[in-house]
mmCIF file of C-alpha atoms in Angstrom:
data_model
loop_
_atom_site.group_PDB
_atom_site.id
_atom_site.type_symbol
_atom_site.label_atom_id
_atom_site.label_comp_id
_atom_site.label_asym_id
_atom_site.label_seq_id
_atom_site.Cartn_x
_atom_site.Cartn_y
_atom_site.Cartn_z
ATOM 1 C CA MET J 86 -21.986 -3.794 -2.734
ATOM 2 C CA GLY J 87 -23.879 -1.046 -0.015
ATOM 3 C CA ALA J 88 -27.076 0.312 -0.303
ATOM 4 C CA SER J 89 -26.054 1.568 -3.850
ATOM 5 C CA GLY J 90 -26.476 -1.769 -5.188
ATOM 6 C CA GLY J 91 -24.170 -2.793 -8.130
ATOM 7 C CA GLY J 92 -22.391 -0.721 -11.276
ATOM 8 C CA HIS J 93 -21.078 -2.652 -14.657
ATOM 9 C CA TYR J 94 -17.881 -1.668 -15.289
ATOM 10 C CA LEU J 95 -15.594 -1.166 -18.723
ATOM 11 C CA ARG J 96 -11.899 -3.197 -18.150
ATOM 12 C CA VAL J 97 -9.353 -2.414 -20.703
ATOM 13 C CA TYR J 98 -6.213 -4.413 -19.872
ATOM 14 C CA ALA J 99 -2.708 -5.831 -21.145
ATOM 15 C CA ILE J 100 -1.330 -9.015 -21.119
ATOM 16 C CA GLY J 101 1.763 -9.290 -23.046
ATOM 17 C CA GLU J 102 1.461 -7.965 -26.613
ATOM 18 C CA TYR J 103 -2.270 -7.561 -26.473
ATOM 19 C CA LEU J 104 -4.900 -5.495 -25.366
ATOM 20 C CA ILE J 105 -8.256 -7.751 -23.665
ATOM 21 C CA TYR J 106 -11.303 -5.716 -23.027
ATOM 22 C CA SER J 107 -13.960 -7.670 -20.197
ATOM 23 C CA PRO J 108 -16.470 -7.100 -18.626
ATOM 24 C CA MET J 109 -15.578 -6.230 -14.381
ATOM 25 C CA ARG J 110 -17.402 -7.759 -11.842
ATOM 26 C CA THR J 111 -20.917 -6.156 -10.993
ATOM 27 C CA ALA J 112 -19.927 -3.997 -7.687
ATOM 28 C CA GLY J 113 -23.457 -5.347 -6.028
ATOM 29 C CA THR J 114 -21.948 -9.024 -5.781
ATOM 30 C CA GLY J 115 -17.979 -8.807 -6.006
ATOM 31 C CA ARG J 116 -17.796 -11.116 -9.144
ATOM 32 C CA PHE J 117 -18.496 -11.449 -13.150
ATOM 33 C CA SER J 118 -21.323 -13.662 -14.233
ATOM 34 C CA GLN J 119 -19.065 -15.261 -17.116
ATOM 35 C CA TYR J 120 -16.170 -15.038 -15.131
ATOM 36 C CA PRO J 121 -14.207 -16.406 -11.609
ATOM 37 C CA PRO J 122 -15.009 -14.181 -9.025
ATOM 38 C CA ILE J 123 -11.871 -11.822 -8.148
ATOM 39 C CA PRO J 124 -13.003 -9.788 -4.976
ATOM 40 C CA MET J 125 -11.921 -5.755 -5.019
ATOM 41 C CA ILE J 126 -10.941 -3.915 -2.327
ATOM 42 C CA TYR J 127 -13.780 -1.035 -2.127
ATOM 43 C CA LEU J 128 -13.641 1.652 -0.343
ATOM 44 C CA LYS J 129 -17.279 2.355 2.304
ATOM 45 C CA GLU J 130 -19.737 5.214 1.116
ATOM 46 C CA GLU J 131 -19.187 6.924 4.069
ATOM 47 C CA VAL J 132 -15.492 7.089 3.366
ATOM 48 C CA SER J 133 -16.250 7.475 0.037
ATOM 49 C CA ASN J 134 -17.309 10.860 0.532
ATOM 50 C CA LEU J 135 -14.983 12.322 2.939
ATOM 51 C CA PRO J 136 -13.904 14.188 0.085
ATOM 52 C CA ASP J 137 -16.752 16.112 -0.743
ATOM 53 C CA GLN J 138 -17.412 17.378 2.512
ATOM 54 C CA GLY J 139 -15.475 21.057 2.369
ATOM 55 C CA LEU J 140 -12.122 21.082 4.412
ATOM 56 C CA ALA J 141 -12.699 19.148 6.811
ATOM 57 C CA GLY J 142 -13.843 16.932 5.083
ATOM 58 C CA LEU J 143 -10.280 17.006 3.271
ATOM 59 C CA LYS J 144 -8.390 16.540 6.361
ATOM 60 C CA THR J 145 -10.184 13.385 7.204
ATOM 61 C CA ALA J 146 -9.982 11.616 3.902
ATOM 62 C CA LEU J 147 -6.251 12.886 3.202
ATOM 63 C CA GLN J 148 -5.657 10.494 7.610
ATOM 64 C CA THR J 149 -7.879 8.053 5.818
ATOM 65 C CA ALA J 150 -5.791 7.526 2.935
ATOM 66 C CA LEU J 151 -2.038 8.145 5.191
ATOM 67 C CA GLU J 152 -3.701 4.811 7.356
ATOM 68 C CA LEU J 153 -4.553 2.849 3.834
ATOM 69 C CA GLU J 154 -0.765 3.578 2.391
ATOM 70 C CA HIS J 155 0.507 2.071 6.730
ATOM 71 C CA ALA J 156 -1.514 -0.627 6.673
ATOM 72 C CA THR J 157 -0.231 -2.938 3.145
ATOM 73 C CA ILE J 158 3.342 -1.765 5.011
ATOM 74 C CA PRO J 159 2.938 -4.917 7.030
ATOM 75 C CA PRO J 160 1.697 -7.787 4.604
ATOM 76 C CA TYR J 161 4.629 -6.242 2.567
ATOM 77 C CA LEU J 162 7.172 -6.628 5.046
ATOM 78 C CA TYR J 163 5.614 -10.061 6.806
ATOM 79 C CA ALA J 164 6.428 -11.725 2.353
ATOM 80 C CA LEU J 165 9.833 -9.874 2.980
ATOM 81 C CA TYR J 166 10.568 -11.688 6.486
ATOM 82 C CA SER J 167 9.945 -14.528 4.431
ATOM 83 C CA LEU J 168 12.586 -15.032 2.128
ATOM 84 C CA GLN J 169 15.459 -16.484 3.077
ATOM 85 C CA PRO J 170 18.724 -14.764 2.640
ATOM 86 C CA GLY J 171 20.448 -16.611 -0.294
ATOM 87 C CA PHE J 172 16.705 -16.635 -3.063
ATOM 88 C CA ASN J 173 14.976 -15.000 -4.428
ATOM 89 C CA GLN J 174 16.970 -12.388 -4.635
ATOM 90 C CA ARG J 175 14.916 -10.507 -7.196
ATOM 91 C CA VAL J 176 12.170 -10.949 -4.969
ATOM 92 C CA VAL J 177 13.324 -9.077 -1.968
ATOM 93 C CA GLU J 178 14.637 -6.180 -4.014
ATOM 94 C CA MET J 179 11.042 -5.686 -5.833
ATOM 95 C CA LEU J 180 9.043 -6.401 -2.854
ATOM 96 C CA ARG J 181 11.876 -4.059 -0.400
ATOM 97 C CA SER J 182 11.192 -1.121 -3.742
ATOM 98 C CA VAL J 183 7.062 -1.396 -2.627
ATOM 99 C CA VAL J 184 8.146 -1.339 0.493
ATOM 100 C CA LEU J 185 10.228 2.038 0.562
ATOM 101 C CA GLU J 186 8.451 3.302 -1.672
ATOM 102 C CA GLU J 187 5.372 3.257 0.765
ATOM 103 C CA MET J 188 6.484 5.244 3.053
ATOM 104 C CA LEU J 189 7.227 7.607 0.573
ATOM 105 C CA HIS J 190 2.929 7.301 -0.175
ATOM 106 C CA MET J 191 2.553 7.812 3.899
ATOM 107 C CA SER J 192 5.845 11.269 3.668
ATOM 108 C CA LEU J 193 3.453 12.851 1.162
ATOM 109 C CA CYS J 194 0.492 11.998 2.734
ATOM 110 C CA CYS J 195 1.989 13.354 5.738
ATOM 111 C CA ASN J 196 2.959 16.112 3.258
ATOM 112 C CA LEU J 197 -0.214 17.418 1.794
ATOM 113 C CA LEU J 198 -1.907 17.072 5.773
ATOM 114 C CA ASN J 199 -0.175 19.815 6.934
ATOM 115 C CA ALA J 200 0.407 21.291 4.128
ATOM 116 C CA ILE J 201 -3.949 22.497 4.181
ATOM 117 C CA GLY J 202 -3.041 22.939 7.537
ATOM 118 C CA GLY J 203 -3.287 19.628 9.227
ATOM 119 C CA ALA J 204 -2.107 17.493 11.715
ATOM 120 C CA PRO J 205 -0.816 13.617 10.778
ATOM 121 C CA VAL J 206 -1.557 10.720 13.452
ATOM 122 C CA LEU J 207 0.665 8.363 12.941
ATOM 123 C CA ASN J 208 0.517 6.956 16.608
ATOM 124 C CA ALA J 209 -2.927 6.639 17.979
ATOM 125 C CA PRO J 210 -3.221 2.585 18.434
ATOM 126 C CA ASP J 211 -6.058 1.841 15.880
ATOM 127 C CA PHE J 212 -3.596 3.138 13.330
ATOM 128 C CA LEU J 213 -2.116 -0.468 13.094
ATOM 129 C CA PRO J 214 -4.462 -2.314 11.386
ATOM 130 C CA VAL J 215 -5.722 -5.872 13.398
ATOM 131 C CA TYR J 216 -4.968 -9.128 11.080
ATOM 132 C CA PRO J 217 -6.270 -10.393 9.132
ATOM 133 C CA GLY J 218 -8.828 -7.952 8.091
ATOM 134 C CA PRO J 219 -10.198 -5.331 5.348
ATOM 135 C CA LEU J 220 -8.350 -2.668 4.584
ATOM 136 C CA PRO J 221 -9.564 0.490 7.096
ATOM 137 C CA GLY J 222 -12.266 2.673 5.735
ATOM 138 C CA ALA J 223 -12.785 -0.887 3.437
ATOM 139 C CA VAL J 224 -15.952 -2.866 3.050
ATOM 140 C CA ALA J 225 -15.726 -6.410 4.053
ATOM 141 C CA GLY J 226 -14.106 -8.297 0.718
ATOM 142 C CA VAL J 227 -10.127 -9.129 0.633
ATOM 143 C CA GLU J 228 -8.716 -10.062 3.789
ATOM 144 C CA VAL J 229 -5.374 -8.696 4.545
ATOM 145 C CA PRO J 230 -3.637 -11.404 5.923
ATOM 146 C CA LEU J 231 0.420 -11.806 7.735
ATOM 147 C CA ALA J 232 0.743 -14.484 5.192
ATOM 148 C CA PRO J 233 4.424 -15.746 4.048
ATOM 149 C CA ILE J 234 4.519 -14.562 0.785
ATOM 150 C CA SER J 235 2.800 -17.456 -1.900
ATOM 151 C CA ASN J 236 1.917 -17.665 -5.423
ATOM 152 C CA THR J 237 -1.927 -17.205 -3.852
ATOM 153 C CA LEU J 238 -1.110 -14.106 -1.613
ATOM 154 C CA ILE J 239 0.481 -12.425 -5.022
ATOM 155 C CA LYS J 240 -2.687 -13.230 -6.790
ATOM 156 C CA GLU J 241 -5.255 -12.560 -4.321
ATOM 157 C CA VAL J 242 -4.172 -10.122 -2.359
ATOM 158 C CA PHE J 243 -1.250 -7.734 -3.103
ATOM 159 C CA MET J 244 -1.958 -7.194 -6.363
ATOM 160 C CA GLU J 245 -5.666 -7.010 -5.284
ATOM 161 C CA ILE J 246 -4.422 -4.210 -3.287
ATOM 162 C CA GLU J 247 -2.602 -2.256 -5.700
ATOM 163 C CA GLU J 248 -5.459 -2.459 -8.732
ATOM 164 C CA PRO J 249 -5.560 -0.275 -11.096
ATOM 165 C CA GLU J 250 -8.362 2.019 -12.112
ATOM 166 C CA ASN J 251 -8.435 2.189 -16.163
ATOM 167 C CA PRO J 252 -10.229 5.743 -17.299
ATOM 168 C CA LEU J 253 -12.297 3.521 -19.189
ATOM 169 C CA SER J 254 -13.342 1.873 -15.821
ATOM 170 C CA LEU J 255 -16.435 4.341 -15.347
ATOM 171 C CA PRO J 256 -19.132 3.618 -12.957
ATOM 172 C CA LEU J 257 -23.048 3.155 -14.324
ATOM 173 C CA VAL J 258 -24.567 4.229 -10.588
ATOM 174 C CA PRO J 259 -23.345 5.602 -8.246
ATOM 175 C CA GLY J 260 -21.505 3.801 -5.141
ATOM 176 C CA PRO J 261 -18.408 3.502 -3.027
ATOM 177 C CA LEU J 262 -15.042 3.304 -4.268
ATOM 178 C CA THR J 263 -11.858 2.178 -4.549
ATOM 179 C CA ILE J 264 -8.426 3.034 -3.906
ATOM 180 C CA GLY J 265 -7.419 4.752 -7.026
ATOM 181 C CA GLN J 266 -10.889 6.385 -7.285
ATOM 182 C CA PHE J 267 -11.309 7.621 -3.543
ATOM 183 C CA TYR J 268 -7.274 9.679 -4.486
ATOM 184 C CA GLY J 269 -9.112 10.991 -8.097
ATOM 185 C CA LYS J 270 -11.617 12.417 -5.436
ATOM 186 C CA ILE J 271 -9.032 13.769 -3.580
ATOM 187 C CA LYS J 272 -7.246 15.511 -6.350
ATOM 188 C CA ARG J 273 -11.020 16.872 -7.435
ATOM 189 C CA GLN J 274 -11.875 18.600 -4.869
ATOM 190 C CA LEU J 275 -8.428 20.181 -3.700
ATOM 191 C CA GLU J 276 -8.966 21.929 -7.386
ATOM 192 C CA GLN J 277 -12.372 22.669 -6.658
ATOM 193 C CA LEU J 278 -11.158 24.246 -2.781
ATOM 194 C CA SER J 279 -8.631 26.493 -4.095
ATOM 195 C CA HIS J 280 -10.566 27.604 -6.792
ATOM 196 C CA GLY J 281 -10.257 31.557 -4.640
ATOM 197 C CA ALA J 282 -9.157 30.317 -1.627
ATOM 198 C CA ASP J 283 -5.923 29.986 -0.577
ATOM 199 C CA ILE J 284 -6.048 25.631 1.046
ATOM 200 C CA PHE J 285 -2.667 26.243 1.586
ATOM 201 C CA THR J 286 -2.059 27.956 4.981
ATOM 202 C CA GLY J 287 0.205 24.851 6.977
ATOM 203 C CA ASP J 288 3.274 25.832 8.608
ATOM 204 C CA PRO J 289 6.486 24.990 5.015
ATOM 205 C CA GLY J 290 8.604 23.588 8.449
ATOM 206 C CA ARG J 291 6.793 20.499 8.253
ATOM 207 C CA GLN J 292 7.134 19.705 4.987
ATOM 208 C CA LEU J 293 9.369 16.334 4.936
ATOM 209 C CA THR J 294 12.259 16.531 1.598
ATOM 210 C CA VAL J 295 14.620 13.577 3.277
ATOM 211 C CA GLY J 296 12.569 10.215 0.977
ATOM 212 C CA TRP J 297 13.272 6.784 2.944
ATOM 213 C CA SER J 298 15.833 5.830 -0.751
ATOM 214 C CA GLY J 299 17.323 9.247 -0.654
ATOM 215 C CA ASN J 300 15.060 11.237 -2.729
ATOM 216 C CA GLU J 301 13.488 14.083 -2.149
ATOM 217 C CA LEU J 302 10.501 14.553 -1.093
ATOM 218 C CA ILE J 303 6.966 16.676 -3.019
ATOM 219 C CA ALA J 304 7.035 19.592 -0.630
ATOM 220 C CA VAL J 305 4.073 20.363 -0.538
ATOM 221 C CA ARG J 306 2.475 23.595 -0.680
ATOM 222 C CA ASP J 307 0.291 24.503 -3.732
ATOM 223 C CA LEU J 308 -2.249 23.391 -5.688
ATOM 224 C CA ASN J 309 0.481 22.277 -8.239
ATOM 225 C CA THR J 310 2.932 20.614 -5.965
ATOM 226 C CA ALA J 311 -0.665 18.294 -4.636
ATOM 227 C CA LEU J 312 -1.370 17.117 -6.847
ATOM 228 C CA GLN J 313 1.857 15.306 -8.466
ATOM 229 C CA ALA J 314 2.220 14.464 -4.692
ATOM 230 C CA ILE J 315 -1.216 12.013 -5.875
ATOM 231 C CA GLU J 316 -0.326 11.632 -9.180
ATOM 232 C CA THR J 317 3.485 10.079 -7.684
ATOM 233 C CA ILE J 318 1.191 7.554 -5.138
ATOM 234 C CA VAL J 319 -0.926 6.876 -7.780
ATOM 235 C CA GLU J 320 1.241 5.832 -10.362
ATOM 236 C CA GLN J 321 3.580 4.077 -7.813
ATOM 237 C CA GLY J 322 0.650 1.847 -7.802
ATOM 238 C CA GLU J 323 -0.578 1.067 -10.809
ATOM 239 C CA GLY J 324 1.498 2.702 -13.444
ATOM 240 C CA THR J 325 -0.765 5.799 -16.026
ATOM 241 C CA THR J 326 -3.139 5.539 -17.578
ATOM 242 C CA THR J 327 -1.212 4.280 -20.921
ATOM 243 C CA SER J 328 1.095 2.736 -19.580
ATOM 244 C CA PRO J 329 2.561 -0.815 -16.609
ATOM 245 C CA PHE J 330 5.254 2.361 -16.253
ATOM 246 C CA ASP J 331 4.653 5.340 -13.817
ATOM 247 C CA GLY J 332 6.533 8.670 -14.844
ATOM 248 C CA THR J 333 9.636 7.936 -13.697
ATOM 249 C CA GLY J 334 9.889 4.370 -15.679
ATOM 250 C CA GLU J 335 9.615 2.376 -12.946
ATOM 251 C CA LEU J 336 7.334 -0.766 -12.904
ATOM 252 C CA ALA J 337 4.203 0.105 -10.592
ATOM 253 C CA HIS J 338 3.838 -2.070 -7.970
ATOM 254 C CA TYR J 339 0.261 -3.696 -9.366
ATOM 255 C CA TYR J 340 2.980 -5.169 -12.637
ATOM 256 C CA LEU J 341 5.836 -5.997 -10.593
ATOM 257 C CA PHE J 342 3.401 -8.277 -8.329
ATOM 258 C CA GLU J 343 1.764 -9.910 -11.626
ATOM 259 C CA SER J 344 5.546 -9.801 -13.418
ATOM 260 C CA ILE J 345 6.201 -12.212 -9.867
ATOM 261 C CA TYR J 346 2.948 -13.530 -10.387
ATOM 262 C CA LYS J 347 4.053 -14.634 -13.804
ATOM 263 C CA GLY J 348 7.173 -15.584 -13.130
ATOM 264 C CA TYR J 349 8.594 -13.198 -16.340
ATOM 265 C CA GLU J 350 9.956 -8.972 -16.090
ATOM 266 C CA TYR J 351 7.941 -6.882 -17.644
ATOM 267 C CA LEU J 352 10.380 -4.172 -19.124
ATOM 268 C CA PRO J 353 9.693 -0.977 -21.487
ATOM 269 C CA PRO J 354 8.728 -1.751 -24.710
ATOM 270 C CA THR J 355 11.107 -1.013 -27.714
ATOM 271 C CA ASP J 356 8.162 -0.914 -30.042
ATOM 272 C CA PRO J 357 5.887 2.455 -28.230
ATOM 273 C CA SER J 358 2.440 0.222 -29.088
ATOM 274 C CA ARG J 359 3.505 -1.512 -27.071
ATOM 275 C CA PRO J 360 2.532 -1.291 -23.501
ATOM 276 C CA ALA J 361 5.470 -3.529 -22.710
ATOM 277 C CA ASP J 362 8.078 -6.037 -22.974
ATOM 278 C CA ILE J 363 8.899 -9.747 -21.699
ATOM 279 C CA GLY J 364 12.187 -10.074 -19.949
ATOM 280 C CA ALA J 365 13.570 -11.993 -18.006
ATOM 281 C CA PRO J 366 12.426 -14.727 -15.945
ATOM 282 C CA ILE J 367 11.157 -14.742 -11.995
ATOM 283 C CA CYS J 368 11.136 -17.895 -10.477
ATOM 284 C CA LEU J 369 9.734 -18.169 -6.729
ATOM 285 C CA ASP J 370 12.155 -20.461 -5.076
ATOM 286 C CA ARG J 371 10.022 -22.287 -2.150
ATOM 287 C CA ALA J 372 13.053 -24.054 -1.097
ATOM 288 C CA GLY J 373 14.145 -20.042 -0.287
ATOM 289 C CA ILE J 374 10.561 -19.670 1.133
ATOM 290 C CA ARG J 375 9.795 -19.789 5.332
ATOM 291 C CA ASN J 376 7.659 -21.426 6.393
ATOM 292 C CA LEU J 377 6.009 -18.061 8.496
ATOM 293 C CA ILE J 378 2.831 -19.118 11.092
ATOM 294 C CA THR J 379 0.320 -17.514 8.835
ATOM 295 C CA ASN J 380 -1.297 -14.523 11.552
ATOM 296 C CA PRO J 381 0.015 -14.911 14.842
ATOM 297 C CA THR J 382 -1.062 -13.693 17.007
ATOM 298 C CA PRO J 383 1.190 -12.908 21.111
ATOM 299 C CA THR J 384 -1.344 -15.327 22.953
ATOM 300 C CA GLN J 385 -0.321 -18.419 20.710
ATOM 301 C CA TYR J 386 3.467 -16.960 21.096
ATOM 302 C CA GLN J 387 2.711 -16.325 25.188
ATOM 303 C CA GLY J 388 6.032 -19.523 27.292
ATOM 304 C CA THR J 389 8.239 -19.687 24.002
ATOM 305 C CA PRO J 390 11.717 -18.295 22.855
ATOM 306 C CA ALA J 391 10.189 -17.034 20.389
ATOM 307 C CA GLU J 392 7.742 -14.126 22.832
ATOM 308 C CA PRO J 393 9.881 -11.814 23.905
ATOM 309 C CA LEU J 394 11.674 -11.346 20.682
ATOM 310 C CA ASN J 395 8.385 -10.176 19.263
ATOM 311 C CA LEU J 396 7.685 -8.113 21.862
ATOM 312 C CA ALA J 397 11.101 -6.478 20.976
ATOM 313 C CA PHE J 398 10.350 -6.411 17.658
ATOM 314 C CA ASN J 399 6.080 -5.054 18.386
ATOM 315 C CA ARG J 400 8.784 -2.143 20.286
ATOM 316 C CA THR J 401 10.360 -1.254 17.178
ATOM 317 C CA TYR J 402 7.311 -1.387 15.328
ATOM 318 C CA THR J 403 5.507 1.216 17.644
ATOM 319 C CA GLU J 404 8.763 3.579 18.571
ATOM 320 C CA LEU J 405 9.027 3.776 14.805
ATOM 321 C CA LEU J 406 5.839 5.025 14.907
ATOM 322 C CA GLU J 407 6.036 8.067 16.899
ATOM 323 C CA ALA J 408 9.055 8.471 15.395
ATOM 324 C CA LEU J 409 7.160 8.408 12.228
ATOM 325 C CA HIS J 410 3.856 11.265 14.262
ATOM 326 C CA ALA J 411 6.956 13.243 15.026
ATOM 327 C CA THR J 412 8.958 13.230 12.427
ATOM 328 C CA PHE J 413 5.644 15.013 11.337
ATOM 329 C CA ASN J 414 4.724 17.360 13.532
ATOM 330 C CA GLY J 415 7.692 19.632 14.017
ATOM 331 C CA GLN J 416 10.660 17.255 14.785
ATOM 332 C CA PRO J 417 11.812 16.562 11.445
ATOM 333 C CA THR J 418 15.105 15.292 12.051
ATOM 334 C CA ARG J 419 13.528 11.770 13.770
ATOM 335 C CA ILE J 420 13.606 11.483 10.621
ATOM 336 C CA PHE J 421 16.541 9.491 10.126
ATOM 337 C CA GLY J 422 16.780 7.622 13.449
ATOM 338 C CA SER J 423 13.634 5.809 12.153
ATOM 339 C CA ILE J 424 15.394 4.885 9.033
ATOM 340 C CA GLY J 425 17.677 3.629 11.347
ATOM 341 C CA MET J 426 14.719 1.157 13.822
ATOM 342 C CA MET J 427 13.602 -0.192 9.973
ATOM 343 C CA ARG J 428 17.580 -1.631 9.722
ATOM 344 C CA GLN J 429 16.641 -2.817 13.110
ATOM 345 C CA LEU J 430 13.185 -4.489 12.289
ATOM 346 C CA ARG J 431 14.649 -7.638 9.566
ATOM 347 C CA THR J 432 17.625 -8.040 12.822
ATOM 348 C CA GLU J 433 14.434 -8.652 14.816
ATOM 349 C CA ALA J 434 12.735 -10.778 12.509
ATOM 350 C CA GLU J 435 15.195 -12.446 11.380
ATOM 351 C CA ASP J 436 16.199 -13.405 15.517
ATOM 352 C CA LEU J 437 12.226 -15.084 15.626
ATOM 353 C CA ALA J 438 12.722 -16.407 12.309
ATOM 354 C CA GLN J 439 14.594 -19.406 13.911
ATOM 355 C CA VAL J 440 11.757 -20.577 16.296
ATOM 356 C CA ARG J 441 10.039 -23.294 15.427
ATOM 357 C CA LEU J 442 6.782 -23.654 16.453
ATOM 358 C CA ALA J 443 4.640 -26.530 17.242
ATOM 359 C CA ASP J 444 3.110 -27.165 14.699
ATOM 360 C CA GLY J 445 6.472 -26.561 12.680
ATOM 361 C CA THR J 446 5.945 -23.894 11.108
ATOM 362 C CA TYR J 447 8.091 -20.244 11.933
ATOM 363 C CA ALA J 448 7.711 -17.782 14.900
ATOM 364 C CA GLY J 449 6.687 -14.466 12.594
ATOM 365 C CA PRO J 450 6.115 -10.569 14.180
ATOM 366 C CA THR J 451 2.951 -10.068 14.545
ATOM 367 C CA PHE J 452 3.487 -6.288 14.139
ATOM 368 C CA THR J 453 1.418 -5.070 17.795
ATOM 369 C CA CYS J 454 1.130 -1.745 19.790
ATOM 370 C CA VAL J 455 2.564 -2.307 21.941
ATOM 371 C CA ALA J 456 2.263 0.054 25.164
#
C-alpha cells in the first residue's frame, strides 16, 4: 500500500480458549495469500510521519487523532439509532458505552493537545467527515458508512476500526501505520521531546477533568499523565497486549464488537491462562432493527417530512461541536450543555426514524455541518 510497498506480519489472537497464530495480510495488497481478504485501516504516509516532525508535527498528529476519534462517532450513533426501543437492550448498552468512550478519547486528545501548547479545532467545516468514506488521514480501503446495525457492518467496519495491534504484529519493511501504531509513534515522540525540555507548557486551566459518563478525565500536565492518556485511548479500543479487557477490566471495543458478532458475552477469565470466558448469548434480534436508509444525504430528503427533522438534528450536532470547541478552548463549563445536546440528538433521531421514505426505508440523520 503506497509507494513503500507491502509488509508481512505475524498475528497472535485469541478465539475462545485457543491462541491462533496466522500470517497477516500483505500491506501492499490488503489480503492474505490463503485467507479471505479483510481490509485494514492504514494511515497515509504523510500522516504516519507527522509525529517525527518535532513539536509542530506532534500537534498536527494529535489534531489528526482527535479527528479520527470523532469520525467513528456518527457511524456508531447511526447504528445505535437503528435499534428500536425495547429490543436488543444489551447491544444498545454496548454501543452506548462505546460512543461515550469515544467522546472520552476525543477529550483526552484535546487535553494532550492543550498540554503541549496546541489548540484543538472541533468547529472547522471539514471536521465532520463525509460518509461513506475513509477515516480522516486514512488511505483508501475501509469505507465507513452510515448504516443500520448488522453483522456485516460490525465485522467489516466496526471491528476494522478498532482492530488491535499485537506487539508481535511488526512490519518487516517501513510502510503506512495502523491507528494503533500511530498512537505508539505519538507516545515515543512525546518521550523523546520531553528529554531535556519541558514541552508541557499549555494553560492548565484548559484541562478538562469531568468525563462524559461522570468519571474523571486525566488532566495532562507532564509526560506521565500524557502516557496515561494515550494508554487509556488504546486500551479501551484494543485491549491490553495480553487481554481483551482494558486496564479497568472493561471489554475493549474490538472485542465488544466481536462478542456481538459471534453472539455471546466475553467475561473476565476464571483461569488466568485463558484470555476470556464465554458468557450469556447475545442475540441481535432483526425484528428490533429499523430499516434506516444507508448513507442518506440532505438532497434525498428535499420536499419530504424528513427534511426539517434532519435539519434540526444537524443543527444540534453542529452546535454540539461548537460547544465542544469552546469547552477545550478556554470555556470548560460549556461541557455541561454538550451532555444535554447528546440527549437531544437521540430524541431528534427518533423523530426522523418515524418517517417512511419512498423506497420503503426510514429516515436517519445525515450528520451534515450546518453553517
